[in-house]
């Protein structure tokens, strides 16, 4: 005699009710988790703190067409992508002999959305449109100020030294704000400071990746007192794609990639 095999879910009479009750409990827990997740997603992101370091030394020529076009486009993208909400901040420092004291510009987004609570779809659309209009006006003003700093010439004696190390305490201070920190170097990254315990890549650049790594790890010991956190770091180089390795030394880039990796596990992107 063939016996029909029953699915375990229905293996006992009366089990259906208890199974359904259990399923209902799981659904309730699941939906509560979903509500919590939705609430979590509704919390605004931390403000973005953007640091732009503009090289104002003799080796970077922003008056060259290629460099100026590339840098203008990169700065336009930075304003567009990083300055989106009230509290988003951008500071510009000049890289030269006295980098850490060379803050040239400080901008903060003031535009703010009206409260959307209780607003219907039409009102929400109007509020968003009004916010975007004021935000775009603010961003266009900031971009003009930023581009003016890009083209500002440095004819003083400070253009003889390139102190990129001095950007690290600036980054560390920005990290203390609790914001998401994004760092952009508009530079050839040729550190050049006189002194027994400093690097001068103009006179003594790293000749291999192994040498660059050794130098970076040695320098980490001097610089690890700066708790830079985990910023997003981008190097916007002034070199054309056809530049030779003598002009655009790949080992210099490797030095900085190693240094940031050692200091905070930070990866460096190069544009």
Coordinates of C-alpha atoms in Angstrom, one line a residue:
X1 CA 0.0 0.0 0.0
X2 CA 1.4 3.3 -1.1
X3 CA 1.6 6.0 1.6
X4 CA 1.6 9.6 0.4
X5 CA 4.7 11.4 1.7
X6 CA 3.8 14.5 3.7
X7 CA 5.9 17.7 3.6
X8 CA 7.4 18.2 7.0
X9 CA 5.5 21.5 7.3
X10 CA 2.3 19.6 7.5
X11 CA 3.6 16.5 9.3
X12 CA 1.2 16.8 12.3
X13 CA -2.4 17.8 12.5
X14 CA -2.6 21.2 14.2
X15 CA 1.0 22.1 13.3
X16 CA -0.3 24.5 10.5
X17 CA -1.5 27.1 13.1
X18 CA 1.8 27.1 15.0
X19 CA 3.8 27.3 11.8
X20 CA 1.8 30.2 10.6
X21 CA 2.2 32.0 13.9
X22 CA 5.9 31.5 13.7
X23 CA 6.1 32.8 10.2
X24 CA 4.0 35.8 11.2
X25 CA 6.5 36.5 14.0
X26 CA 9.4 36.4 11.6
X27 CA 7.6 38.7 9.2
X28 CA 7.0 41.2 12.1
X29 CA 10.7 41.1 13.0
X30 CA 11.7 41.5 9.4
X31 CA 9.5 44.5 8.9
X32 CA 10.7 46.1 12.1
X33 CA 14.3 45.7 10.8
X34 CA 13.3 47.2 7.5
X35 CA 11.7 50.2 9.2
X36 CA 14.9 50.7 11.2
X37 CA 17.0 50.4 8.0
X38 CA 14.8 53.0 6.3
X39 CA 15.1 55.4 9.3
X40 CA 18.9 54.8 9.2
X41 CA 19.1 55.7 5.6
X42 CA 17.1 58.9 6.2
X43 CA 19.8 60.3 8.4
X44 CA 21.8 62.9 6.5
X45 CA 25.4 62.0 5.5
X46 CA 28.3 63.5 7.4
X47 CA 29.4 66.8 5.8
X48 CA 32.2 66.5 3.2
X49 CA 35.4 68.4 4.1
X50 CA 37.5 69.0 0.9
X51 CA 41.1 70.0 1.1
X52 CA 42.7 71.3 -2.2
X53 CA 46.5 71.8 -2.2
X54 CA 47.6 73.9 -5.1
X55 CA 51.3 73.7 -6.0
X56 CA 52.7 77.3 -6.2
X57 CA 56.3 76.4 -6.8
X58 CA 58.6 76.9 -9.9
X59 CA 58.1 73.3 -11.2
X60 CA 54.3 73.5 -11.8
X61 CA 53.2 75.8 -14.7
X62 CA 49.5 76.5 -14.5
X63 CA 49.9 79.0 -17.3
X64 CA 50.5 76.1 -19.8
X65 CA 47.3 75.3 -21.7
X66 CA 47.2 71.6 -21.0
X67 CA 47.8 72.1 -17.2
X68 CA 45.3 74.9 -16.9
X69 CA 42.5 73.1 -18.8
X70 CA 43.1 69.9 -16.8
X71 CA 43.1 71.7 -13.4
X72 CA 40.1 73.9 -14.2
X73 CA 38.1 70.8 -15.1
X74 CA 39.2 69.0 -12.0
X75 CA 38.3 71.9 -9.8
X76 CA 34.9 72.2 -11.5
X77 CA 34.2 68.5 -10.8
X78 CA 35.3 68.9 -7.2
X79 CA 32.8 71.7 -6.6
X80 CA 30.1 69.9 -8.4
X81 CA 30.6 66.5 -6.6
X82 CA 31.7 67.5 -3.1
X83 CA 29.6 70.7 -2.4
X84 CA 26.1 69.4 -2.3
X85 CA 24.6 70.0 1.2
X86 CA 24.7 72.6 4.0
X87 CA 27.9 72.3 5.9
X88 CA 30.0 70.9 3.1
X89 CA 33.3 72.7 3.3
X90 CA 36.3 73.3 1.0
X91 CA 39.6 74.8 1.9
X92 CA 42.5 75.7 -0.4
X93 CA 46.2 75.7 0.7
X94 CA 49.1 76.7 -1.4
X95 CA 52.0 74.2 -1.6
X96 CA 55.3 76.0 -1.2
X97 CA 57.9 76.7 1.5
X98 CA 55.3 77.4 4.2
X99 CA 52.4 75.1 3.2
X100 CA 50.7 74.6 6.6
X101 CA 50.4 78.4 7.0
X102 CA 49.2 79.0 3.5
X103 CA 45.5 78.7 3.7
X104 CA 44.2 80.8 0.7
X105 CA 40.5 80.1 0.7
X106 CA 37.7 78.7 3.0
X107 CA 34.2 78.0 1.6
X108 CA 31.2 76.4 3.3
X109 CA 27.8 75.6 1.7
X110 CA 25.1 77.8 3.4
X111 CA 22.1 76.8 1.2
X112 CA 19.6 74.7 3.0
X113 CA 16.4 72.8 2.0
X114 CA 13.2 73.8 3.6
X115 CA 11.6 71.2 5.9
X116 CA 9.9 68.5 3.8
X117 CA 7.9 67.1 6.7
X118 CA 4.2 67.0 5.9
X119 CA 4.8 68.3 2.4
X120 CA 2.9 66.8 -0.5
X121 CA 4.7 65.7 -3.8
X122 CA 4.1 69.0 -5.5
X123 CA 5.5 71.0 -2.5
X124 CA 8.5 68.6 -2.2
X125 CA 9.3 69.2 -5.9
X126 CA 9.1 73.0 -5.4
X127 CA 11.3 72.9 -2.3
X128 CA 13.9 70.8 -4.0
X129 CA 13.9 73.1 -7.1
X130 CA 14.3 76.2 -4.9
X131 CA 17.2 74.5 -3.0
X132 CA 19.0 73.5 -6.2
X133 CA 18.7 77.0 -7.6
X134 CA 20.3 78.7 -4.5
X135 CA 22.9 75.9 -4.3
X136 CA 23.9 76.3 -7.9
X137 CA 24.3 80.1 -7.5
X138 CA 26.5 79.5 -4.4
X139 CA 28.6 76.9 -6.2
X140 CA 29.2 79.2 -9.2
X141 CA 30.5 81.9 -6.9
X142 CA 32.7 79.5 -5.2
X143 CA 34.1 78.1 -8.5
X144 CA 35.0 81.6 -9.6
X145 CA 36.9 82.1 -6.4
X146 CA 38.6 78.8 -6.7
X147 CA 39.7 79.3 -10.3
X148 CA 41.1 82.7 -9.3
X149 CA 43.3 81.0 -6.7
X150 CA 44.4 78.5 -9.3
X151 CA 45.8 81.3 -11.5
X152 CA 47.3 83.3 -8.7
X153 CA 51.1 83.6 -9.2
X154 CA 53.6 83.1 -6.5
X155 CA 56.7 85.2 -7.3
X156 CA 58.1 85.3 -3.8
X157 CA 61.0 83.3 -2.4
X158 CA 58.6 80.6 -1.0
X159 CA 58.3 79.2 -4.5
X160 CA 61.8 77.7 -4.2
X161 CA 60.7 74.9 -1.8
X162 CA 57.9 72.3 -2.0
X163 CA 56.8 71.2 1.5
X164 CA 54.2 68.5 0.9
X165 CA 54.9 66.9 4.3
X166 CA 53.4 70.1 5.8
X167 CA 50.0 69.1 4.4
X168 CA 49.7 66.2 6.8
X169 CA 48.9 68.2 10.0
X170 CA 46.3 70.1 7.9
X171 CA 44.7 66.7 6.9
X172 CA 44.8 65.5 10.5
X173 CA 43.0 68.6 11.8
X174 CA 40.3 68.3 9.1
X175 CA 39.8 64.7 10.3
X176 CA 39.0 65.9 13.8
X177 CA 35.8 67.5 12.5
X178 CA 34.1 64.2 12.0
X179 CA 33.5 65.0 8.4
X180 CA 34.3 62.8 5.4
X181 CA 37.7 64.2 4.3
X182 CA 38.7 64.3 0.6
X183 CA 42.2 65.5 -0.3
X184 CA 43.4 66.7 -3.7
X185 CA 47.0 67.6 -4.6
X186 CA 47.4 69.7 -7.7
X187 CA 51.1 69.0 -7.9
X188 CA 54.0 67.1 -9.4
X189 CA 54.5 65.8 -5.8
X190 CA 58.3 66.6 -6.0
X191 CA 59.0 67.2 -2.3
X192 CA 61.9 69.6 -2.1
X193 CA 63.0 70.9 1.3
X194 CA 66.6 71.5 2.4
X195 CA 67.7 69.9 5.6
X196 CA 69.4 66.7 6.9
X197 CA 66.2 65.0 7.8
X198 CA 64.2 66.1 4.7
X199 CA 63.7 64.9 1.2
X200 CA 64.7 66.8 -1.9
X201 CA 63.4 64.9 -4.9
X202 CA 64.8 67.6 -7.3
X203 CA 68.4 66.7 -6.4
X204 CA 67.9 63.1 -5.1
X205 CA 64.7 61.4 -6.4
X206 CA 64.1 57.7 -5.7
X207 CA 65.6 55.6 -8.5
X208 CA 63.4 52.5 -8.1
X209 CA 60.2 51.4 -6.4
X210 CA 62.2 49.6 -3.8
X211 CA 64.1 52.8 -2.9
X212 CA 60.8 54.8 -2.8
X213 CA 59.3 52.3 -0.4
X214 CA 62.4 52.3 1.8
X215 CA 62.3 56.1 1.9
X216 CA 58.6 56.3 2.6
X217 CA 58.8 53.7 5.5
X218 CA 61.7 55.6 7.0
X219 CA 59.8 58.9 6.8
X220 CA 56.6 57.4 8.3
X221 CA 58.4 57.2 11.6
X222 CA 58.8 61.0 11.5
X223 CA 55.3 61.7 10.4
X224 CA 53.1 59.1 12.2
X225 CA 52.4 61.6 15.0
X226 CA 49.9 63.2 12.5
X227 CA 46.8 61.0 12.9
X228 CA 45.4 61.6 9.3
X229 CA 42.7 59.0 9.6
X230 CA 41.4 57.5 6.3
X231 CA 40.9 60.4 3.9
X232 CA 40.3 59.9 0.2
X233 CA 43.5 61.2 -1.5
X234 CA 43.8 62.2 -5.2
X235 CA 46.9 63.5 -7.0
X236 CA 46.0 65.7 -10.0
X237 CA 49.3 65.7 -11.9
X238 CA 50.4 68.4 -14.3
X239 CA 52.0 66.0 -16.7
X240 CA 50.7 65.2 -20.2
X241 CA 50.2 61.5 -21.1
X242 CA 53.3 61.7 -23.3
X243 CA 55.6 62.9 -20.5
X244 CA 58.8 60.8 -20.1
X245 CA 59.6 59.0 -16.9
X246 CA 62.4 61.5 -16.3
X247 CA 59.8 64.3 -16.2
X248 CA 57.1 62.3 -14.5
X249 CA 59.0 60.0 -12.2
X250 CA 56.8 57.0 -11.4
X251 CA 59.0 56.2 -8.3
X252 CA 58.0 59.6 -6.8
X253 CA 54.3 58.6 -7.1
X254 CA 55.1 55.2 -5.5
X255 CA 56.8 57.0 -2.6
X256 CA 53.6 58.9 -1.8
X257 CA 51.4 55.8 -2.3
X258 CA 53.6 53.9 0.2
X259 CA 53.7 56.8 2.7
X260 CA 49.9 57.3 2.8
X261 CA 49.5 53.5 3.0
X262 CA 51.8 53.3 5.9
X263 CA 50.3 56.4 7.7
X264 CA 46.7 55.3 7.5
X265 CA 46.1 52.5 5.1
X266 CA 45.1 55.2 2.6
X267 CA 45.1 54.4 -1.1
X268 CA 46.1 57.2 -3.5
X269 CA 44.4 57.8 -6.9
X270 CA 46.3 59.7 -9.6
X271 CA 44.6 61.6 -12.3

